PDB file of C-alpha atoms in Angstrom:
ATOM      1  CA  MET A  25     -24.024  24.125 112.130  1.00  0.00           C
ATOM      2  CA  HIS A  26     -23.602  26.297 114.974  1.00  0.00           C
ATOM      3  CA  SER A  27     -20.150  27.774 115.838  1.00  0.00           C
ATOM      4  CA  ILE A  28     -18.651  29.813 118.533  1.00  0.00           C
ATOM      5  CA  ARG A  29     -15.418  32.213 118.020  1.00  0.00           C
ATOM      6  CA  VAL A  30     -13.058  32.986 121.131  1.00  0.00           C
ATOM      7  CA  SER A  31     -10.016  34.958 121.235  1.00  0.00           C
ATOM      8  CA  SER A  32      -8.097  37.141 124.095  1.00  0.00           C
ATOM      9  CA  GLN A  33      -5.579  39.009 124.634  1.00  0.00           C
ATOM     10  CA  LYS A  34      -4.050  35.989 126.430  1.00  0.00           C
ATOM     11  CA  MET A  35      -4.200  33.905 123.184  1.00  0.00           C
ATOM     12  CA  SER A  36      -1.339  35.270 121.624  1.00  0.00           C
ATOM     13  CA  PHE A  37       2.599  34.571 122.051  1.00  0.00           C
ATOM     14  CA  SER A  38       5.667  36.175 120.597  1.00  0.00           C
ATOM     15  CA  ALA A  39       8.358  34.399 118.561  1.00  0.00           C
ATOM     16  CA  ALA A  40      11.253  34.082 116.103  1.00  0.00           C
ATOM     17  CA  HIS A  41      10.782  32.378 112.866  1.00  0.00           C
ATOM     18  CA  PHE A  42      12.738  31.958 109.295  1.00  0.00           C
ATOM     19  CA  VAL A  43      11.008  32.496 105.995  1.00  0.00           C
ATOM     20  CA  VAL A  44      11.892  30.643 102.991  1.00  0.00           C
ATOM     21  CA  GLY A  45      10.596  31.401  99.753  1.00  0.00           C
ATOM     22  CA  ALA A  46      10.683  30.660  95.661  1.00  0.00           C
ATOM     23  CA  ASP A  47      13.488  32.682  95.566  1.00  0.00           C
ATOM     24  CA  TYR A  48      14.640  34.337  98.907  1.00  0.00           C
ATOM     25  CA  PHE A  49      15.200  33.586 102.825  1.00  0.00           C
ATOM     26  CA  GLU A  50      14.212  36.370 105.213  1.00  0.00           C
ATOM     27  CA  SER A  51      15.969  36.545 107.938  1.00  0.00           C
ATOM     28  CA  LEU A  52      15.575  35.444 111.768  1.00  0.00           C
ATOM     29  CA  HIS A  53      12.765  37.637 113.066  1.00  0.00           C
ATOM     30  CA  GLY A  54       9.292  37.532 114.979  1.00  0.00           C
ATOM     31  CA  HIS A  55       5.891  38.843 115.639  1.00  0.00           C
ATOM     32  CA  ASN A  56       3.486  39.266 118.389  1.00  0.00           C
ATOM     33  CA  TYR A  57       1.637  36.407 117.151  1.00  0.00           C
ATOM     34  CA  THR A  58      -2.627  36.626 118.286  1.00  0.00           C
ATOM     35  CA  VAL A  59      -4.699  33.703 117.775  1.00  0.00           C
ATOM     36  CA  GLU A  60      -8.515  33.116 117.149  1.00  0.00           C
ATOM     37  CA  ALA A  61     -10.098  29.819 116.879  1.00  0.00           C
ATOM     38  CA  ILE A  62     -13.963  28.818 115.947  1.00  0.00           C
ATOM     39  CA  VAL A  63     -15.565  25.722 116.977  1.00  0.00           C
ATOM     40  CA  SER A  64     -18.546  24.245 115.003  1.00  0.00           C
ATOM     41  CA  GLY A  65     -20.550  21.478 116.471  1.00  0.00           C
ATOM     42  CA  PRO A  66     -24.325  20.526 117.857  1.00  0.00           C
ATOM     43  CA  LEU A  67     -25.705  23.026 120.587  1.00  0.00           C
ATOM     44  CA  ASP A  68     -25.535  20.665 124.159  1.00  0.00           C
ATOM     45  CA  PRO A  69     -28.463  20.712 126.762  1.00  0.00           C
ATOM     46  CA  ASN A  70     -27.852  24.305 127.488  1.00  0.00           C
ATOM     47  CA  GLY A  71     -27.632  25.743 124.499  1.00  0.00           C
ATOM     48  CA  MET A  72     -23.911  26.027 123.885  1.00  0.00           C
ATOM     49  CA  VAL A  73     -21.500  24.526 120.910  1.00  0.00           C
ATOM     50  CA  MET A  74     -18.976  24.539 123.771  1.00  0.00           C
ATOM     51  CA  ASP A  75     -17.830  27.115 126.910  1.00  0.00           C
ATOM     52  CA  PHE A  76     -15.948  29.890 125.553  1.00  0.00           C
ATOM     53  CA  ARG A  77     -13.635  29.062 128.563  1.00  0.00           C
ATOM     54  CA  ASP A  78     -12.724  26.061 127.920  1.00  0.00           C
ATOM     55  CA  ILE A  79     -11.302  26.875 124.171  1.00  0.00           C
ATOM     56  CA  LYS A  80      -9.787  29.959 125.519  1.00  0.00           C
ATOM     57  CA  LYS A  81      -8.099  27.784 128.160  1.00  0.00           C
ATOM     58  CA  GLN A  82      -6.973  25.200 125.779  1.00  0.00           C
ATOM     59  CA  ALA A  83      -5.178  27.899 123.136  1.00  0.00           C
ATOM     60  CA  VAL A  84      -3.581  29.910 125.894  1.00  0.00           C
ATOM     61  CA  ASN A  85      -1.880  26.614 126.850  1.00  0.00           C
ATOM     62  CA  VAL A  86      -0.703  26.209 123.364  1.00  0.00           C
ATOM     63  CA  CYS A  87       0.225  30.147 123.173  1.00  0.00           C
ATOM     64  CA  SER A  88       2.299  29.489 126.446  1.00  0.00           C
ATOM     65  CA  PHE A  89       4.340  26.374 124.970  1.00  0.00           C
ATOM     66  CA  LEU A  90       5.227  28.688 121.957  1.00  0.00           C
ATOM     67  CA  ASP A  91       5.498  31.782 123.832  1.00  0.00           C
ATOM     68  CA  HIS A  92       9.365  33.457 123.576  1.00  0.00           C
ATOM     69  CA  LYS A  93      10.369  30.780 121.639  1.00  0.00           C
ATOM     70  CA  VAL A  94      12.680  30.278 118.076  1.00  0.00           C
ATOM     71  CA  LEU A  95       9.892  28.140 115.803  1.00  0.00           C
ATOM     72  CA  LEU A  96      11.947  26.112 113.978  1.00  0.00           C
ATOM     73  CA  PRO A  97      10.541  24.109 110.879  1.00  0.00           C
ATOM     74  CA  GLU A  98      11.587  19.898 111.109  1.00  0.00           C
ATOM     75  CA  ASN A  99      11.043  18.788 107.786  1.00  0.00           C
ATOM     76  CA  SER A 100      12.077  22.045 105.437  1.00  0.00           C
ATOM     77  CA  GLU A 101      14.091  21.324 102.606  1.00  0.00           C
ATOM     78  CA  SER A 102      16.081  24.877 103.300  1.00  0.00           C
ATOM     79  CA  ILE A 103      16.471  24.991 106.842  1.00  0.00           C
ATOM     80  CA  THR A 104      19.021  22.223 108.216  1.00  0.00           C
ATOM     81  CA  ILE A 105      18.192  21.618 111.467  1.00  0.00           C
ATOM     82  CA  GLU A 106      21.373  19.359 113.707  1.00  0.00           C
ATOM     83  CA  ASP A 107      20.211  18.063 116.776  1.00  0.00           C
ATOM     84  CA  LYS A 108      23.042  18.451 119.371  1.00  0.00           C
ATOM     85  CA  ASP A 109      23.028  17.808 123.201  1.00  0.00           C
ATOM     86  CA  ILE A 110      21.626  21.169 124.638  1.00  0.00           C
ATOM     87  CA  SER A 111      21.252  23.139 120.946  1.00  0.00           C
ATOM     88  CA  TYR A 112      20.058  23.296 117.631  1.00  0.00           C
ATOM     89  CA  ASP A 113      22.707  23.917 115.215  1.00  0.00           C
ATOM     90  CA  VAL A 114      20.586  25.609 112.289  1.00  0.00           C
ATOM     91  CA  SER A 115      21.755  26.575 108.627  1.00  0.00           C
ATOM     92  CA  ILE A 116      19.345  28.370 106.306  1.00  0.00           C
ATOM     93  CA  GLY A 117      20.333  30.538 102.994  1.00  0.00           C
ATOM     94  CA  GLY A 118      24.342  30.660 104.367  1.00  0.00           C
ATOM     95  CA  LYS A 119      23.877  31.280 107.718  1.00  0.00           C
ATOM     96  CA  ARG A 120      24.506  29.156 110.565  1.00  0.00           C
ATOM     97  CA  TYR A 121      22.403  30.087 113.990  1.00  0.00           C
ATOM     98  CA  VAL A 122      22.922  27.994 117.448  1.00  0.00           C
ATOM     99  CA  PHE A 123      19.950  28.116 119.685  1.00  0.00           C
ATOM    100  CA  PRO A 124      19.937  26.533 122.954  1.00  0.00           C
ATOM    101  CA  LYS A 125      17.271  23.289 123.014  1.00  0.00           C
ATOM    102  CA  GLU A 126      14.823  25.133 125.851  1.00  0.00           C
ATOM    103  CA  ASP A 127      14.280  28.318 123.681  1.00  0.00           C
ATOM    104  CA  CYS A 128      13.058  26.682 120.474  1.00  0.00           C
ATOM    105  CA  MET A 129       9.745  24.814 119.661  1.00  0.00           C
ATOM    106  CA  VAL A 130      10.318  22.326 116.759  1.00  0.00           C
ATOM    107  CA  LEU A 131       7.076  21.817 114.657  1.00  0.00           C
ATOM    108  CA  PRO A 132       6.244  18.981 112.454  1.00  0.00           C
ATOM    109  CA  PHE A 133       6.777  20.663 109.244  1.00  0.00           C
ATOM    110  CA  PRO A 134       8.175  22.288 106.216  1.00  0.00           C
ATOM    111  CA  ALA A 135       7.474  25.598 107.123  1.00  0.00           C
ATOM    112  CA  THR A 136       7.000  27.541 109.976  1.00  0.00           C
ATOM    113  CA  THR A 137       3.829  29.722 108.472  1.00  0.00           C
ATOM    114  CA  ALA A 138       0.791  31.802 110.208  1.00  0.00           C
ATOM    115  CA  GLU A 139      -1.046  28.739 107.825  1.00  0.00           C
ATOM    116  CA  LEU A 140       1.330  26.004 109.715  1.00  0.00           C
ATOM    117  CA  ILE A 141       1.373  27.371 113.216  1.00  0.00           C
ATOM    118  CA  ALA A 142      -2.406  27.641 112.782  1.00  0.00           C
ATOM    119  CA  GLU A 143      -2.518  24.278 112.110  1.00  0.00           C
ATOM    120  CA  TYR A 144      -0.211  22.993 114.727  1.00  0.00           C
ATOM    121  CA  ILE A 145      -2.540  24.834 117.280  1.00  0.00           C
ATOM    122  CA  ALA A 146      -5.822  23.306 115.895  1.00  0.00           C
ATOM    123  CA  GLY A 147      -3.908  20.229 116.458  1.00  0.00           C
ATOM    124  CA  GLU A 148      -3.137  20.409 120.088  1.00  0.00           C
ATOM    125  CA  LEU A 149      -6.989  21.476 120.603  1.00  0.00           C
ATOM    126  CA  GLN A 150      -8.892  18.658 121.952  1.00  0.00           C
ATOM    127  CA  LEU A 151     -12.476  18.635 120.837  1.00  0.00           C
ATOM    128  CA  GLU A 152     -15.549  15.813 120.916  1.00  0.00           C
ATOM    129  CA  LEU A 153     -15.732  13.790 117.778  1.00  0.00           C
ATOM    130  CA  ASN A 154     -18.741  15.840 116.302  1.00  0.00           C
ATOM    131  CA  TYR A 155     -16.773  19.142 116.293  1.00  0.00           C
ATOM    132  CA  SER A 156     -14.782  21.087 114.004  1.00  0.00           C
ATOM    133  CA  VAL A 157     -12.400  23.696 114.316  1.00  0.00           C
ATOM    134  CA  LYS A 158     -10.772  26.921 112.780  1.00  0.00           C
ATOM    135  CA  VAL A 159      -7.473  28.419 113.505  1.00  0.00           C
ATOM    136  CA  CYS A 160      -6.310  31.569 112.114  1.00  0.00           C
ATOM    137  CA  VAL A 161      -2.890  32.970 113.640  1.00  0.00           C
ATOM    138  CA  SER A 162      -2.232  37.008 112.718  1.00  0.00           C
ATOM    139  CA  GLU A 163       1.201  38.079 112.505  1.00  0.00           C
ATOM    140  CA  SER A 164       0.316  41.712 112.312  1.00  0.00           C
ATOM    141  CA  LEU A 165      -2.750  43.699 111.292  1.00  0.00           C
ATOM    142  CA  GLY A 166      -4.291  42.137 107.881  1.00  0.00           C
ATOM    143  CA  SER A 167      -1.276  39.144 107.679  1.00  0.00           C
ATOM    144  CA  THR A 168      -3.963  36.590 108.729  1.00  0.00           C
ATOM    145  CA  GLY A 169      -3.303  32.526 108.450  1.00  0.00           C
ATOM    146  CA  CYS A 170      -6.046  29.921 108.729  1.00  0.00           C
ATOM    147  CA  TYR A 171      -6.184  26.109 109.147  1.00  0.00           C
ATOM    148  CA  ASP A 172      -9.646  24.744 108.907  1.00  0.00           C
ATOM    149  CA  ALA A 173      -9.642  20.995 110.976  1.00  0.00           C
ATOM    150  CA  LYS A 174     -12.950  19.039 110.535  1.00  0.00           C
ATOM    151  CA  GLY A 175     -13.416  15.919 112.574  1.00  0.00           C
ATOM    152  CA  PRO A 176     -11.375  14.858 116.177  1.00  0.00           C
ATOM    153  CA  GLN A 177      -8.198  17.000 116.966  1.00  0.00           C
TER     154      GLN A 177
END
């Protein structure tokens, strides 16, 4: 199986989130995330898995929707999100936050870890049926979470 690996300065975003551990709640904090994608599949008649530009364009587009947002986990057992008219009221670890809706991205996961953000990005990429993708999201140098998606996205 052949593959391509793509990354670029534009495959990045800055966002804030909360992390809940087994016995702790981290305060609201942010990262300058970087994204890398590895696409595997058959070669086309030109000898390419796919054009680098195509996957980069898609990844940059997804990153643009996450950029400068507060990432909220829709299915968290520890974080309560109340959908108000123009805001989200968020409760975590005895603290309450109010965020304007346009400053938030609610993700369909129980947490906003690098691993689950990678899964979200992988799910947004449009690939052919017989291709797979591995997306890695780094919060900082040496702290990376990945997700392997097989088949159609």
